[in-house]
């Protein structure tokens, strides 16, 4: 047997062994697992500095984890991790490296692509970002009329928006008090209208963030912002009020943004992995270069943990493997992320792109259809809000929704009472999901509180909680730039490990292309003067016709 065949056989065997194991333990309830092992929390929780990852409420045994580790070995997670960290072109369909770990490399070690160290380029851009951010923060970056720039609008979408927007919200406490930062992503004019409203163009800095500088939404919003500014301050003001973050220098120059105001990055930085690059400029302006550096350091600490920790103590590996177990062996098709920290309320949206754009694939790296499920639907809401909305389904719906609970042990506010209530609710939710309450217990509780027997019997099935619903909990001391960096990097590496095991390329996103092409065809057909749409399916033609009919002036 040759090497690749042997590896494929080992992988097939690992999947098959896990399936047999699942059949043996699937009837085990988390109640029994906890009752049978007082040490379960210790056995199934991992630490990195002050960060705790508790996965004892996952439906796993020591044997499950051992078999999942064998799956990771059979899929060569270690080999792929080496390729990731050595700048190999692992994004095979785009023939690029995926080298976001270089962006936050805080060591003196070189990081090479094709033998060339990319660290000098990375450091040079970071230096320019720092100098620029410091000038804006100090009120020294002046607009066309000589006034300091005090409002910053970041225009971008997807990876050019979600990271800075999420992190800006998460790190509000670190934000410069004299600056305001707004984020625009949606091509819906309502978004840019809201962002521009009340702003003085003379004190506004617009950052156009787009890796390609061709994205329709971003370029449309940038054009509207430009018209807004030029209409008030004249064409010559563009150079003082617009900054670009992009890999496409020529397109940036054509827009009228100077080289001095352009912050570059590289094709090996994927959009959803780009917060660490110049895409982080608006965040750096808001929280300051030192805090931005702390975020990079946090991510780098997780890079070291991921790379240097054995499979059984490795947090991103454990996150990935319990996700695979839930998705591929217990049949879960959704995954919820519930931050019990209101500042992290955009974190689920950030993870949606990270996870679903990376691993929402059905074709493997070799072009074959995958034989198993890949990325589940990722969604979430901050706790405790989610408890009053989506968690009914989590507790009593027919299908379990594996959940990540995330919380800081210490709040960053002085209000008494709130944080313990928040944490108590989070812990209670994970306990209710895992342990549940059966019909007999529900009936007994009703009888004890004075409910009549007949009513108690009738309501017991409605009031029972099956439990055995898996969740993990991530706890850390405080939410700060360092820890936000760690959190993001944890999920990045989780996604990476899952992609390796599912056999997909986590770094392309061809699934977004068809819609873009079709939108370009539909756009002119919406015009009132356009002839009725030809070659469109009946629904598409019908919708276009309906819109035009509603817009047509009354006869
Ligand atoms: O359409 C998807 C996507 O390509 C994302 O991957 C990316 O983050 C986003 O669009 C924005 O792209 P750009 O930075 O090139 O404007």
XYZ file of C-alpha atoms and ligand atoms in Angstrom:
571
model
C 0.000 0.000 0.000
C 1.415 3.444 -0.890
C 1.521 6.349 1.584
C -1.663 8.197 0.504
C -3.679 4.960 0.356
C -2.456 3.991 3.803
C -3.430 7.434 5.127
C -6.899 7.212 3.511
C -7.432 3.773 4.991
C -6.408 4.983 8.421
C -8.800 7.918 8.117
C -11.686 5.683 6.977
C -10.977 3.374 9.870
C -10.984 6.287 12.336
C -14.394 7.490 11.063
C -15.786 3.927 11.176
C -14.463 3.248 14.678
C -16.039 6.440 15.927
C -19.379 5.474 14.358
C -19.283 2.094 16.131
C -18.350 3.806 19.373
C -21.252 6.245 18.923
C -23.662 3.312 18.568
C -22.375 1.897 21.845
C -22.624 5.094 23.910
C -25.406 7.033 22.242
C -27.927 6.067 24.904
C -25.712 7.374 27.723
C -27.211 10.464 29.316
C -25.062 13.344 30.609
C -26.780 12.801 33.943
C -25.280 9.333 34.119
C -21.889 10.542 32.955
C -21.811 13.131 35.738
C -23.245 10.734 38.329
C -20.655 8.125 37.415
C -17.634 10.414 37.597
C -17.238 13.129 40.240
C -13.982 14.097 38.501
C -15.664 14.733 35.167
C -15.158 18.515 35.243
C -11.448 18.133 35.939
C -11.055 15.427 33.340
C -12.861 17.322 30.593
C -11.649 20.875 30.981
C -8.527 22.570 29.641
C -6.635 25.725 30.501
C -4.532 28.321 28.784
C -3.359 30.995 31.256
C -6.597 32.285 32.872
C -8.757 30.817 30.126
C -10.825 27.753 30.940
C -12.494 25.541 28.364
C -15.008 23.241 30.052
C -16.336 20.538 27.735
C -17.514 18.181 30.456
C -21.091 18.860 29.346
C -20.340 17.397 25.920
C -21.594 13.862 25.322
C -18.134 12.381 25.308
C -16.240 9.795 27.317
C -12.486 9.380 27.640
C -12.734 6.774 24.881
C -14.617 9.204 22.615
C -11.845 11.745 22.995
C -9.137 9.136 22.384
C -10.895 8.063 19.175
C -11.334 11.692 18.096
C -7.620 12.242 18.688
C -6.913 9.274 16.446
C -9.196 10.895 13.821
C -7.125 14.084 14.090
C -3.910 12.093 13.716
C -5.290 10.128 10.776
C -6.296 13.404 9.071
C -2.740 14.656 9.696
C -3.785 17.724 11.665
C -0.174 18.072 12.862
C 1.174 18.048 9.303
C -1.396 20.597 8.129
C -0.626 22.778 11.145
C 3.038 22.755 10.128
C 2.000 23.743 6.608
C -0.171 26.582 7.981
C 2.667 27.931 10.104
C 5.306 27.537 7.436
C 3.504 29.634 4.849
C 2.747 26.823 2.406
C 0.123 27.496 -0.243
C -2.568 25.540 1.578
C -5.312 27.603 -0.093
C -4.966 25.331 -3.101
C -7.847 26.615 -5.241
C -6.424 30.137 -5.116
C -2.801 29.007 -4.974
C -2.026 31.080 -1.882
C -0.789 30.681 1.633
C -3.176 31.425 4.499
C -0.681 33.173 6.679
C -2.673 35.195 9.214
C -0.456 33.729 11.961
C 2.423 35.795 10.534
C 0.424 39.011 11.053
C 0.501 38.507 14.816
C 3.891 36.878 15.101
C 5.438 38.618 18.109
C 8.601 36.560 18.126
C 11.771 37.394 16.262
C 11.398 34.267 14.136
C 11.147 34.829 10.393
C 7.887 33.811 8.699
C 8.555 32.784 5.122
C 6.488 32.341 2.002
C 8.431 30.768 -0.857
C 11.609 31.340 1.140
C 11.007 35.081 1.613
C 10.527 36.477 5.134
C 7.291 38.489 5.201
C 7.884 39.917 8.687
C 9.699 43.102 7.511
C 6.683 44.000 5.315
C 4.246 43.240 8.133
C 6.220 45.341 10.625
C 6.532 48.212 8.165
C 2.744 48.398 7.631
C 2.114 48.105 11.369
C 4.548 50.967 11.951
C 2.751 53.179 9.430
C -0.598 52.246 10.981
C 0.697 53.149 14.432
C 2.021 56.505 13.295
C -1.238 57.322 11.529
C -3.421 56.139 14.433
C -1.338 58.159 16.889
C -1.716 61.298 14.768
C -5.492 60.900 14.530
C -5.771 60.191 18.246
C -3.648 63.219 19.109
C -5.748 65.492 16.876
C -2.767 66.062 14.578
C -4.276 64.532 11.451
C -5.970 67.507 9.864
C -8.721 67.670 7.267
C -8.883 69.955 4.228
C -10.031 72.940 6.292
C -7.307 72.478 8.899
C -9.555 70.969 11.567
C -8.528 67.737 13.328
C -10.303 64.568 12.134
C -12.517 63.352 15.001
C -15.022 60.991 13.352
C -13.959 57.851 11.542
C -16.196 55.858 9.211
C -15.033 52.412 8.161
C -16.617 51.286 4.908
C -16.166 47.581 4.196
C -18.107 44.333 4.182
C -17.546 40.745 5.297
C -14.024 40.394 6.614
C -13.358 44.062 5.933
C -16.124 45.035 8.346
C -17.052 42.291 10.794
C -13.728 42.153 12.639
C -13.284 45.886 13.258
C -17.010 46.338 14.007
C -17.163 43.407 16.437
C -13.910 44.320 18.177
C -14.803 48.013 18.394
C -17.972 47.057 20.256
C -16.205 44.502 22.433
C -13.445 46.934 23.429
C -15.550 50.059 23.876
C -13.924 50.658 27.239
C -10.571 51.154 25.492
C -11.974 53.540 22.879
C -10.541 57.086 22.644
C -13.145 59.334 24.310
C -12.746 62.149 21.816
C -13.204 60.041 18.700
C -16.250 58.380 17.266
C -16.056 55.362 15.010
C -18.895 54.217 12.767
C -19.080 51.182 10.531
C -20.872 50.910 7.211
C -21.227 47.615 5.374
C -24.645 47.224 3.790
C -25.276 48.522 0.296
C -28.716 49.494 1.570
C -28.443 53.283 1.458
C -30.021 53.410 4.900
C -26.715 52.217 6.324
C -24.466 54.935 4.935
C -27.182 57.532 5.451
C -27.239 56.641 9.150
C -23.447 56.639 9.355
C -23.065 60.059 7.754
C -25.932 61.702 9.551
C -24.901 64.415 11.950
C -21.249 64.292 10.907
C -19.229 67.312 9.918
C -17.312 66.430 6.740
C -14.532 68.805 7.795
C -13.721 66.522 10.757
C -14.546 63.150 9.202
C -12.085 60.513 8.055
C -13.403 57.799 5.732
C -11.582 54.474 5.611
C -12.415 52.406 2.551
C -11.504 48.847 3.479
C -11.569 46.309 0.697
C -9.005 43.661 -0.122
C -10.003 43.690 -3.795
C -11.302 47.266 -4.027
C -13.980 45.944 -6.378
C -16.668 44.786 -3.933
C -19.916 46.306 -5.154
C -21.317 47.213 -1.744
C -18.114 48.850 -0.525
C -17.427 50.728 -3.726
C -21.032 51.990 -3.870
C -20.877 53.184 -0.269
C -17.438 54.710 -0.845
C -18.770 56.611 -3.871
C -21.679 57.958 -1.803
C -19.353 59.030 0.994
C -17.078 60.654 -1.569
C -20.009 62.553 -3.133
C -21.106 63.673 0.355
C -17.636 65.009 1.101
C -16.937 66.543 -2.315
C -20.369 68.206 -2.298
C -19.409 70.083 0.865
C -15.641 70.485 0.731
C -14.752 70.107 -2.953
C -12.793 67.547 -4.951
C -9.418 68.563 -3.513
C -10.527 67.443 -0.033
C -10.594 63.737 -0.939
C -6.869 63.327 -0.345
C -7.156 64.614 3.228
C -10.287 62.721 4.216
C -10.031 59.322 2.555
C -7.804 56.445 3.501
C -7.752 53.032 1.822
C -6.925 49.610 3.180
C -6.432 47.260 0.289
C -4.185 44.947 -1.696
C -5.226 46.650 -4.960
C -3.038 49.758 -5.137
C -3.978 50.754 -8.692
C -7.711 50.684 -8.027
C -7.112 52.745 -4.871
C -5.115 55.346 -6.826
C -7.870 55.507 -9.465
C -10.321 56.346 -6.684
C -8.160 59.355 -5.799
C -6.588 58.101 -2.595
C -2.917 58.946 -2.210
C -0.165 56.368 -1.685
C 0.565 57.974 1.649
C -3.022 57.271 2.721
C -3.014 53.676 1.505
C -2.328 50.812 3.896
C -1.595 47.571 2.142
C -1.824 43.926 2.901
C -1.270 40.765 0.897
C -3.167 38.127 -1.035
C -2.247 35.523 1.593
C -4.456 37.335 4.143
C -7.968 35.927 3.803
C -10.797 38.426 4.322
C -12.181 36.660 7.394
C -8.667 36.349 8.869
C -7.689 39.964 8.234
C -8.467 41.820 11.471
C -4.776 41.470 12.374
C -3.675 43.295 9.201
C -4.255 46.881 8.069
C -7.967 45.966 8.090
C -7.590 46.566 11.829
C -6.703 50.244 11.234
C -10.071 51.683 12.385
C -9.813 49.560 15.519
C -6.253 50.692 16.118
C -7.347 54.312 15.793
C -10.167 53.699 18.258
C -8.340 51.696 20.951
C -4.775 52.850 20.310
C -1.686 51.025 19.018
C -0.770 49.593 22.427
C -4.137 47.916 22.898
C -4.050 46.719 19.291
C -0.649 45.181 20.016
C -2.126 43.452 23.064
C -4.766 41.916 20.816
C -2.049 40.631 18.482
C -0.179 39.261 21.505
C -3.295 37.417 22.662
C -3.704 35.809 19.262
C -0.019 34.935 19.189
C -0.312 33.293 22.625
C -3.029 31.030 21.201
C -0.904 30.337 18.121
C 1.827 29.113 20.455
C -0.661 27.101 22.505
C -2.162 25.542 19.365
C 1.167 24.700 17.850
C 2.950 23.603 20.969
C 0.345 21.669 22.977
C -0.398 17.966 22.672
C -3.742 16.999 21.165
C -5.271 16.074 24.527
C -4.515 19.469 26.136
C -5.088 21.638 23.088
C -8.128 23.911 23.383
C -8.796 24.666 19.689
C -8.327 20.976 18.906
C -10.830 20.037 21.623
C -13.290 22.664 20.342
C -12.934 21.271 16.830
C -13.252 17.640 17.864
C -16.357 18.050 20.009
C -17.850 19.990 17.087
C -17.055 17.097 14.734
C -18.510 14.647 17.242
C -21.750 16.629 17.475
C -22.020 17.259 13.736
C -20.885 13.985 12.250
C -21.834 11.455 14.895
C -24.699 12.967 16.884
C -26.352 14.595 13.857
C -26.366 18.258 14.965
C -26.766 20.675 12.052
C -26.557 23.903 14.030
C -24.114 25.387 16.486
C -24.957 28.250 18.826
C -22.526 30.729 20.340
C -23.950 32.621 23.300
C -21.624 35.229 24.771
C -22.708 36.167 28.265
C -21.101 39.551 27.763
C -23.110 42.186 26.014
C -19.981 43.694 24.489
C -19.487 40.468 22.531
C -22.919 40.655 20.941
C -21.462 40.809 17.413
C -19.132 37.880 18.084
C -21.648 35.301 16.756
C -21.959 37.309 13.517
C -18.176 37.437 13.262
C -17.999 33.664 13.774
C -20.686 33.091 11.162
C -18.344 34.361 8.490
C -15.301 32.693 10.016
C -16.924 29.275 10.291
C -19.489 29.180 7.500
C -17.446 30.904 4.804
C -14.458 28.726 5.716
C -16.024 25.310 6.077
C -19.437 25.581 4.416
C -18.185 23.338 1.607
C -19.324 20.090 -0.014
C -16.299 19.457 -2.220
C -13.064 18.232 -0.710
C -9.537 19.416 -1.463
C -9.248 16.843 -4.244
C -12.447 17.942 -5.969
C -14.598 15.048 -4.745
C -17.951 15.329 -2.985
C -17.453 14.970 0.748
C -18.999 11.895 2.334
C -20.009 13.584 5.569
C -21.629 16.746 6.878
C -19.381 19.799 7.156
C -19.976 23.163 8.819
C -23.193 23.473 10.856
C -25.269 26.642 10.793
C -23.635 28.993 13.294
C -25.720 31.580 15.088
C -26.137 33.200 18.453
C -27.330 35.984 20.667
C -25.901 37.450 23.836
C -27.065 35.973 27.105
C -29.345 36.523 28.846
C -31.354 37.921 25.899
C -31.206 34.598 24.068
C -32.877 32.866 27.027
C -36.024 34.831 26.306
C -36.045 34.047 22.623
C -34.224 31.138 21.053
C -33.484 28.900 24.015
C -36.956 27.368 24.174
C -35.958 25.370 21.095
C -32.604 24.442 22.608
C -34.287 22.954 25.679
C -37.367 21.323 24.218
C -37.043 21.247 20.428
C -36.673 17.804 18.866
C -33.018 18.335 17.905
C -30.162 19.385 20.162
C -28.270 22.575 19.326
C -24.710 22.276 20.660
C -23.849 25.550 22.330
C -20.763 27.501 23.350
C -21.226 29.701 26.409
C -18.619 32.457 26.754
C -18.148 34.786 29.719
C -15.658 36.859 31.682
C -15.438 36.100 35.396
C -15.048 39.796 36.191
C -17.124 42.573 34.652
C -15.792 45.948 33.585
C -18.495 47.965 35.268
C -19.097 48.897 38.874
C -22.778 47.982 39.108
C -23.449 45.527 41.876
C -25.499 42.388 41.380
C -25.597 42.290 37.591
C -22.630 40.123 36.884
C -23.488 37.350 39.320
C -27.006 37.212 37.899
C -25.511 36.989 34.424
C -23.099 34.187 35.360
C -25.713 32.304 37.379
C -28.014 32.313 34.375
C -25.302 31.105 32.052
C -24.318 28.231 34.321
C -27.962 27.335 34.889
C -28.626 27.204 31.152
C -25.785 24.790 30.530
C -26.943 22.703 33.503
C -30.568 22.640 32.318
C -29.444 21.635 28.826
C -27.248 18.838 30.156
C -29.207 17.452 33.092
C -32.768 18.412 32.213
C -35.796 17.436 34.267
C -37.806 14.339 33.423
C -41.590 14.009 33.519
C -41.653 12.476 36.992
C -39.602 15.376 38.362
C -41.730 17.934 36.540
C -44.886 16.296 37.950
C -43.457 16.136 41.484
C -42.466 19.806 41.340
C -45.978 20.787 40.264
C -47.611 18.659 42.976
C -45.291 20.141 45.586
C -46.362 23.638 44.596
C -50.045 22.760 44.961
C -51.046 21.847 41.400
C -53.815 19.227 41.250
C -52.873 15.691 40.137
C -54.900 15.793 36.937
C -53.337 19.073 35.807
C -49.885 17.859 36.837
C -50.324 14.692 34.754
C -51.540 16.653 31.758
C -48.764 19.247 31.908
C -45.866 16.969 32.846
C -44.845 16.121 29.221
C -44.938 19.822 28.317
C -42.871 20.797 31.312
C -40.222 18.092 31.026
C -36.711 18.809 29.746
C -35.006 15.855 28.083
C -31.507 17.180 28.859
C -28.469 15.430 27.364
C -27.928 18.519 25.221
C -24.258 19.303 24.762
C -22.531 22.570 25.535
C -19.073 23.926 26.291
C -18.181 26.906 28.437
C -15.290 29.315 27.907
C -14.426 31.417 30.952
C -11.670 33.999 31.306
C -10.854 36.641 33.869
C -11.747 39.814 31.923
C -12.598 40.828 28.407
C -9.695 42.982 27.246
C -7.737 43.333 23.992
C -5.430 40.436 24.877
C -8.309 38.095 25.612
C -10.316 39.158 22.577
C -7.268 38.270 20.486
C -7.127 34.891 22.206
C -10.827 34.213 21.677
C -10.715 34.971 17.956
C -7.575 32.898 17.425
C -9.104 29.974 19.318
C -12.011 29.882 16.901
C -9.732 30.395 13.887
C -7.747 27.307 14.800
C -10.876 25.359 15.651
C -12.136 26.105 12.134
C -8.761 25.122 10.697
C -8.719 21.742 12.450
C -12.280 21.008 11.396
C -11.481 21.932 7.795
C -8.510 19.550 7.831
C -10.622 16.700 9.199
C -13.490 17.379 6.801
C -10.900 17.512 4.024
C -12.014 20.887 2.648
C -10.046 24.006 1.754
C -11.072 26.419 4.527
C -9.568 29.431 2.796
C -11.540 29.948 -0.421
C -15.139 31.159 -0.788
C -16.317 30.415 -4.301
C -19.858 30.080 -2.971
C -20.246 33.856 -2.896
C -19.483 34.341 -6.599
C -22.601 33.194 -8.461
C -24.883 35.596 -6.610
C -22.515 38.488 -7.413
C -22.556 37.606 -11.144
C -26.325 37.233 -11.258
C -26.821 40.530 -9.424
C -24.815 42.269 -12.135
C -27.219 40.831 -14.728
C -30.373 41.704 -12.756
C -29.265 45.271 -11.974
C -29.857 46.820 -15.434
C -33.071 44.842 -15.804
C -34.575 46.787 -12.884
C -34.411 49.997 -14.848
C -37.829 51.210 -15.995
C -36.532 51.604 -19.548
C -35.178 48.069 -19.721
C -36.946 45.566 -21.900
C -38.677 42.732 -20.025
C -36.064 40.367 -18.626
C -35.136 37.648 -21.087
C -33.641 34.287 -20.318
C -34.621 34.569 -16.666
C -36.599 31.896 -14.867
C -40.270 32.706 -14.270
C -39.832 33.714 -10.633
C -36.886 36.022 -11.321
C -38.621 37.595 -14.315
C -41.821 37.895 -12.262
C -40.086 39.650 -9.372
C -38.288 42.069 -11.699
C -41.554 42.768 -13.511
C -43.404 43.315 -10.249
C -40.832 45.824 -8.967
C -40.933 47.724 -12.255
C -44.740 47.740 -12.284
C -44.874 49.147 -8.753
C -42.351 51.830 -9.667
C -43.930 52.836 -12.945
C -45.565 56.263 -12.832
C -49.358 56.089 -12.701
C -50.858 56.429 -16.199
O -17.998 38.054 -0.778
C -17.208 37.455 0.184
C -15.961 38.239 0.419
O -15.039 38.002 -0.598
C -15.378 37.941 1.780
O -14.601 36.811 1.815
C -14.656 39.196 2.084
O -14.352 39.293 3.432
C -15.660 40.209 1.614
O -16.226 39.635 0.465
C -15.108 41.574 1.306
O -14.171 41.548 0.285
P -13.241 42.784 0.016
O -12.419 43.015 1.218
O -12.419 42.418 -1.177
O -14.113 43.987 -0.277
